[in-house]
Amino acid sequence: VDHDPDAFDLHGYMPHGRRYDPSRDRVFVVFDRDLDPNCPELRTGEEYHRVLDMCEDLGYVPVVSTPMFELWLLLHHEDADVSGIGPTLLYKDAIEDMLEDLELCAGKRITRERFDRYYRDTFPQAVEASRREPLTTDLRSLENMAGTRVGVELADLAGIE
């Protein structure tokens, strides 16, 4: 992630022509932490920590899922057993298999009907599940451990403890 913070104008992203106000507005940077065998800096975690540091310097909120965003979706389902997902980045296939078993393949489009059916009412359950071992919500630990900050940040936005 190469980016010049001085050149980044948030005005174009604000609704109704509002100006970005760092005292009121928050910027969320959402990304997965997966390993790419062709990218050595991802294997070492150097790039991961650089992005977290950049977010901190700019006042942005990093929202990380390890190894993939779909882990957050999986946590909405009581039938999803994540207890076997250990602290390793090599379980991406296991998550995809669980989603497929629940007929929620990673590539399926989330329509309003699907969202209401599978995700809206189970939000509190998913937030709680994201806080239980073996998962983590700690940003620095998400470098090498399974977990997600999606629920924590959404709960904070909604004012839910």
PDB file of C-alpha atoms in Angstrom:
ATOM      1  CA  VAL A   1       0.000   0.000   0.000  1.00  0.00           C
ATOM      2  CA  ASP A   2       1.770   3.082  -1.237  1.00  0.00           C
ATOM      3  CA  HIS A   3      -0.021   6.305  -0.693  1.00  0.00           C
ATOM      4  CA  ASP A   4       0.739   9.967  -0.088  1.00  0.00           C
ATOM      5  CA  PRO A   5      -1.522  11.101   2.784  1.00  0.00           C
ATOM      6  CA  ASP A   6      -1.289  14.736   1.663  1.00  0.00           C
ATOM      7  CA  ALA A   7      -2.644  13.823  -1.770  1.00  0.00           C
ATOM      8  CA  PHE A   8      -5.563  11.792  -0.415  1.00  0.00           C
ATOM      9  CA  ASP A   9      -8.684  13.955  -0.637  1.00  0.00           C
ATOM     10  CA  LEU A  10     -11.636  12.482   1.229  1.00  0.00           C
ATOM     11  CA  HIS A  11     -13.988  15.210   0.035  1.00  0.00           C
ATOM     12  CA  GLY A  12     -14.980  13.175  -3.035  1.00  0.00           C
ATOM     13  CA  TYR A  13     -16.160  10.340  -0.797  1.00  0.00           C
ATOM     14  CA  MET A  14     -18.366  12.404   1.518  1.00  0.00           C
ATOM     15  CA  PRO A  15     -22.142  12.486   0.904  1.00  0.00           C
ATOM     16  CA  HIS A  16     -23.946  15.715   0.055  1.00  0.00           C
ATOM     17  CA  GLY A  17     -20.746  17.675  -0.584  1.00  0.00           C
ATOM     18  CA  ARG A  18     -19.708  17.666   3.079  1.00  0.00           C
ATOM     19  CA  ARG A  19     -16.066  18.199   3.880  1.00  0.00           C
ATOM     20  CA  TYR A  20     -14.168  15.501   5.724  1.00  0.00           C
ATOM     21  CA  ASP A  21     -13.874  16.464   9.395  1.00  0.00           C
ATOM     22  CA  PRO A  22     -11.436  14.248  11.351  1.00  0.00           C
ATOM     23  CA  SER A  23     -13.007  15.327  14.655  1.00  0.00           C
ATOM     24  CA  ARG A  24     -16.360  13.909  13.547  1.00  0.00           C
ATOM     25  CA  ASP A  25     -15.776  11.483  10.677  1.00  0.00           C
ATOM     26  CA  ARG A  26     -13.939   8.170  10.728  1.00  0.00           C
ATOM     27  CA  VAL A  27     -12.206   6.388   7.881  1.00  0.00           C
ATOM     28  CA  PHE A  28     -12.251   2.587   7.987  1.00  0.00           C
ATOM     29  CA  VAL A  29      -9.644   0.616   6.045  1.00  0.00           C
ATOM     30  CA  VAL A  30     -11.016  -2.910   5.567  1.00  0.00           C
ATOM     31  CA  PHE A  31      -8.682  -5.686   4.436  1.00  0.00           C
ATOM     32  CA  ASP A  32      -7.947  -9.394   4.680  1.00  0.00           C
ATOM     33  CA  ARG A  33      -4.701 -10.758   6.035  1.00  0.00           C
ATOM     34  CA  ASP A  34      -3.875 -13.695   3.815  1.00  0.00           C
ATOM     35  CA  LEU A  35      -0.599 -15.146   2.747  1.00  0.00           C
ATOM     36  CA  ASP A  36       0.472 -14.936  -0.849  1.00  0.00           C
ATOM     37  CA  PRO A  37       3.382 -17.277  -1.595  1.00  0.00           C
ATOM     38  CA  ASN A  38       4.461 -14.927  -4.397  1.00  0.00           C
ATOM     39  CA  CYS A  39       4.758 -11.924  -2.090  1.00  0.00           C
ATOM     40  CA  PRO A  40       7.558 -12.338   0.486  1.00  0.00           C
ATOM     41  CA  GLU A  41       6.737  -9.130   2.377  1.00  0.00           C
ATOM     42  CA  LEU A  42       3.299 -10.547   3.206  1.00  0.00           C
ATOM     43  CA  ARG A  43       4.879 -13.705   4.589  1.00  0.00           C
ATOM     44  CA  THR A  44       7.075 -11.723   6.980  1.00  0.00           C
ATOM     45  CA  GLY A  45       4.302  -9.446   8.166  1.00  0.00           C
ATOM     46  CA  GLU A  46       6.348  -6.359   7.340  1.00  0.00           C
ATOM     47  CA  GLU A  47       3.659  -4.983   5.008  1.00  0.00           C
ATOM     48  CA  TYR A  48       0.907  -5.815   7.517  1.00  0.00           C
ATOM     49  CA  HIS A  49       2.535  -3.788  10.288  1.00  0.00           C
ATOM     50  CA  ARG A  50       3.366  -0.964   7.889  1.00  0.00           C
ATOM     51  CA  VAL A  51      -0.325  -0.648   6.960  1.00  0.00           C
ATOM     52  CA  LEU A  52      -1.389  -0.704  10.638  1.00  0.00           C
ATOM     53  CA  ASP A  53       1.195   1.978  11.442  1.00  0.00           C
ATOM     54  CA  MET A  54       0.072   4.088   8.486  1.00  0.00           C
ATOM     55  CA  CYS A  55      -3.559   3.832   9.630  1.00  0.00           C
ATOM     56  CA  GLU A  56      -2.540   4.894  13.126  1.00  0.00           C
ATOM     57  CA  ASP A  57      -0.523   7.855  11.811  1.00  0.00           C
ATOM     58  CA  LEU A  58      -3.438   9.022   9.648  1.00  0.00           C
ATOM     59  CA  GLY A  59      -6.107   8.426  12.297  1.00  0.00           C
ATOM     60  CA  TYR A  60      -7.801   5.719  10.214  1.00  0.00           C
ATOM     61  CA  VAL A  61      -9.428   2.628  11.734  1.00  0.00           C
ATOM     62  CA  PRO A  62      -7.999  -0.646  10.380  1.00  0.00           C
ATOM     63  CA  VAL A  63     -10.606  -3.427  10.156  1.00  0.00           C
ATOM     64  CA  VAL A  64      -8.845  -6.734   9.585  1.00  0.00           C
ATOM     65  CA  SER A  65     -10.026 -10.298   9.031  1.00  0.00           C
ATOM     66  CA  THR A  66      -7.548 -13.146   9.039  1.00  0.00           C
ATOM     67  CA  PRO A  67      -7.420 -14.926   6.691  1.00  0.00           C
ATOM     68  CA  MET A  68     -10.480 -13.641   4.846  1.00  0.00           C
ATOM     69  CA  PHE A  69     -13.537 -11.401   5.276  1.00  0.00           C
ATOM     70  CA  GLU A  70     -15.823 -14.429   4.944  1.00  0.00           C
ATOM     71  CA  LEU A  71     -14.789 -15.527   8.452  1.00  0.00           C
ATOM     72  CA  TRP A  72     -16.976 -12.656   9.714  1.00  0.00           C
ATOM     73  CA  LEU A  73     -19.918 -13.985   7.714  1.00  0.00           C
ATOM     74  CA  LEU A  74     -19.337 -17.500   9.006  1.00  0.00           C
ATOM     75  CA  LEU A  75     -19.584 -16.318  12.623  1.00  0.00           C
ATOM     76  CA  HIS A  76     -23.263 -15.468  12.062  1.00  0.00           C
ATOM     77  CA  HIS A  77     -24.158 -19.163  11.859  1.00  0.00           C
ATOM     78  CA  GLU A  78     -24.720 -21.351  14.905  1.00  0.00           C
ATOM     79  CA  ASP A  79     -23.878 -24.409  12.796  1.00  0.00           C
ATOM     80  CA  ALA A  80     -20.428 -23.057  12.006  1.00  0.00           C
ATOM     81  CA  ASP A  81     -17.863 -24.699  14.245  1.00  0.00           C
ATOM     82  CA  VAL A  82     -14.740 -22.536  14.246  1.00  0.00           C
ATOM     83  CA  SER A  83     -13.208 -24.293  17.254  1.00  0.00           C
ATOM     84  CA  GLY A  84     -11.014 -26.342  14.919  1.00  0.00           C
ATOM     85  CA  ILE A  85      -9.569 -23.261  13.266  1.00  0.00           C
ATOM     86  CA  GLY A  86      -6.200 -22.911  14.878  1.00  0.00           C
ATOM     87  CA  PRO A  87      -3.826 -19.971  15.086  1.00  0.00           C
ATOM     88  CA  THR A  88      -2.491 -20.372  11.595  1.00  0.00           C
ATOM     89  CA  LEU A  89      -3.081 -18.765   8.228  1.00  0.00           C
ATOM     90  CA  LEU A  90      -3.418 -22.099   6.446  1.00  0.00           C
ATOM     91  CA  TYR A  91      -7.135 -22.675   7.017  1.00  0.00           C
ATOM     92  CA  LYS A  92      -8.619 -20.532   4.241  1.00  0.00           C
ATOM     93  CA  ASP A  93      -9.865 -23.696   2.502  1.00  0.00           C
ATOM     94  CA  ALA A  94     -11.563 -24.861   5.725  1.00  0.00           C
ATOM     95  CA  ILE A  95     -13.510 -21.587   5.956  1.00  0.00           C
ATOM     96  CA  GLU A  96     -14.556 -21.833   2.314  1.00  0.00           C
ATOM     97  CA  ASP A  97     -15.664 -25.457   2.906  1.00  0.00           C
ATOM     98  CA  MET A  98     -17.776 -24.417   5.909  1.00  0.00           C
ATOM     99  CA  LEU A  99     -19.395 -21.606   3.916  1.00  0.00           C
ATOM    100  CA  GLU A 100     -20.124 -24.027   1.101  1.00  0.00           C
ATOM    101  CA  ASP A 101     -21.678 -26.500   3.556  1.00  0.00           C
ATOM    102  CA  LEU A 102     -23.921 -23.678   4.776  1.00  0.00           C
ATOM    103  CA  GLU A 103     -24.684 -22.833   1.122  1.00  0.00           C
ATOM    104  CA  LEU A 104     -22.931 -19.506   1.536  1.00  0.00           C
ATOM    105  CA  CYS A 105     -20.072 -19.902  -0.893  1.00  0.00           C
ATOM    106  CA  ALA A 106     -17.539 -17.112  -0.698  1.00  0.00           C
ATOM    107  CA  GLY A 107     -18.381 -15.940  -4.206  1.00  0.00           C
ATOM    108  CA  LYS A 108     -22.167 -15.780  -3.730  1.00  0.00           C
ATOM    109  CA  ARG A 109     -23.734 -12.378  -3.984  1.00  0.00           C
ATOM    110  CA  ILE A 110     -25.234 -11.056  -0.754  1.00  0.00           C
ATOM    111  CA  THR A 111     -28.689  -9.813  -1.723  1.00  0.00           C
ATOM    112  CA  ARG A 112     -30.948  -7.906   0.662  1.00  0.00           C
ATOM    113  CA  GLU A 113     -32.979 -11.093   1.180  1.00  0.00           C
ATOM    114  CA  ARG A 114     -29.855 -13.142   1.959  1.00  0.00           C
ATOM    115  CA  PHE A 115     -28.581 -10.428   4.304  1.00  0.00           C
ATOM    116  CA  ASP A 116     -31.878 -10.299   6.217  1.00  0.00           C
ATOM    117  CA  ARG A 117     -32.122 -14.094   6.334  1.00  0.00           C
ATOM    118  CA  TYR A 118     -28.569 -14.906   7.437  1.00  0.00           C
ATOM    119  CA  TYR A 119     -26.911 -11.821   8.905  1.00  0.00           C
ATOM    120  CA  ARG A 120     -29.131  -9.010  10.219  1.00  0.00           C
ATOM    121  CA  ASP A 121     -30.636 -10.752  13.252  1.00  0.00           C
ATOM    122  CA  THR A 122     -27.509 -12.733  14.108  1.00  0.00           C
ATOM    123  CA  PHE A 123     -25.220  -9.707  14.361  1.00  0.00           C
ATOM    124  CA  PRO A 124     -24.924  -9.853  18.204  1.00  0.00           C
ATOM    125  CA  GLN A 125     -24.132 -13.575  18.018  1.00  0.00           C
ATOM    126  CA  ALA A 126     -21.391 -12.934  15.453  1.00  0.00           C
ATOM    127  CA  VAL A 127     -19.821 -10.153  17.547  1.00  0.00           C
ATOM    128  CA  GLU A 128     -19.745 -12.444  20.576  1.00  0.00           C
ATOM    129  CA  ALA A 129     -18.336 -15.337  18.532  1.00  0.00           C
ATOM    130  CA  SER A 130     -15.561 -13.112  17.183  1.00  0.00           C
ATOM    131  CA  ARG A 131     -14.398 -12.496  20.764  1.00  0.00           C
ATOM    132  CA  ARG A 132     -14.115 -16.188  21.731  1.00  0.00           C
ATOM    133  CA  GLU A 133     -11.020 -18.340  21.457  1.00  0.00           C
ATOM    134  CA  PRO A 134      -9.424 -19.592  19.292  1.00  0.00           C
ATOM    135  CA  LEU A 135     -10.187 -16.328  17.451  1.00  0.00           C
ATOM    136  CA  THR A 136      -8.659 -12.955  18.232  1.00  0.00           C
ATOM    137  CA  THR A 137      -9.732  -9.359  17.719  1.00  0.00           C
ATOM    138  CA  ASP A 138      -6.322  -7.876  18.627  1.00  0.00           C
ATOM    139  CA  LEU A 139      -4.943  -6.026  15.585  1.00  0.00           C
ATOM    140  CA  ARG A 140      -1.301  -6.998  16.097  1.00  0.00           C
ATOM    141  CA  SER A 141      -2.201 -10.655  16.808  1.00  0.00           C
ATOM    142  CA  LEU A 142      -4.238 -10.829  13.601  1.00  0.00           C
ATOM    143  CA  GLU A 143      -0.946 -10.931  11.720  1.00  0.00           C
ATOM    144  CA  ASN A 144      -0.614 -14.644  12.473  1.00  0.00           C
ATOM    145  CA  MET A 145      -3.820 -15.695  14.203  1.00  0.00           C
ATOM    146  CA  ALA A 146      -7.356 -16.294  12.982  1.00  0.00           C
ATOM    147  CA  GLY A 147      -9.856 -13.616  13.826  1.00  0.00           C
ATOM    148  CA  THR A 148     -11.687 -10.502  12.751  1.00  0.00           C
ATOM    149  CA  ARG A 149     -12.203  -6.915  13.890  1.00  0.00           C
ATOM    150  CA  VAL A 150     -15.298  -6.404  11.721  1.00  0.00           C
ATOM    151  CA  GLY A 151     -17.810  -7.115  14.512  1.00  0.00           C
ATOM    152  CA  VAL A 152     -15.908  -5.114  17.116  1.00  0.00           C
ATOM    153  CA  GLU A 153     -15.824  -2.018  14.898  1.00  0.00           C
ATOM    154  CA  LEU A 154     -19.471  -2.389  13.800  1.00  0.00           C
ATOM    155  CA  ALA A 155     -20.591  -2.833  17.407  1.00  0.00           C
ATOM    156  CA  ASP A 156     -18.657   0.297  18.346  1.00  0.00           C
ATOM    157  CA  LEU A 157     -20.342   2.251  15.544  1.00  0.00           C
ATOM    158  CA  ALA A 158     -23.752   1.005  16.703  1.00  0.00           C
ATOM    159  CA  GLY A 159     -22.979   1.756  20.357  1.00  0.00           C
ATOM    160  CA  ILE A 160     -23.244  -1.914  21.368  1.00  0.00           C
ATOM    161  CA  GLU A 161     -20.949  -3.265  24.090  1.00  0.00           C
TER     162      GLU A 161
END
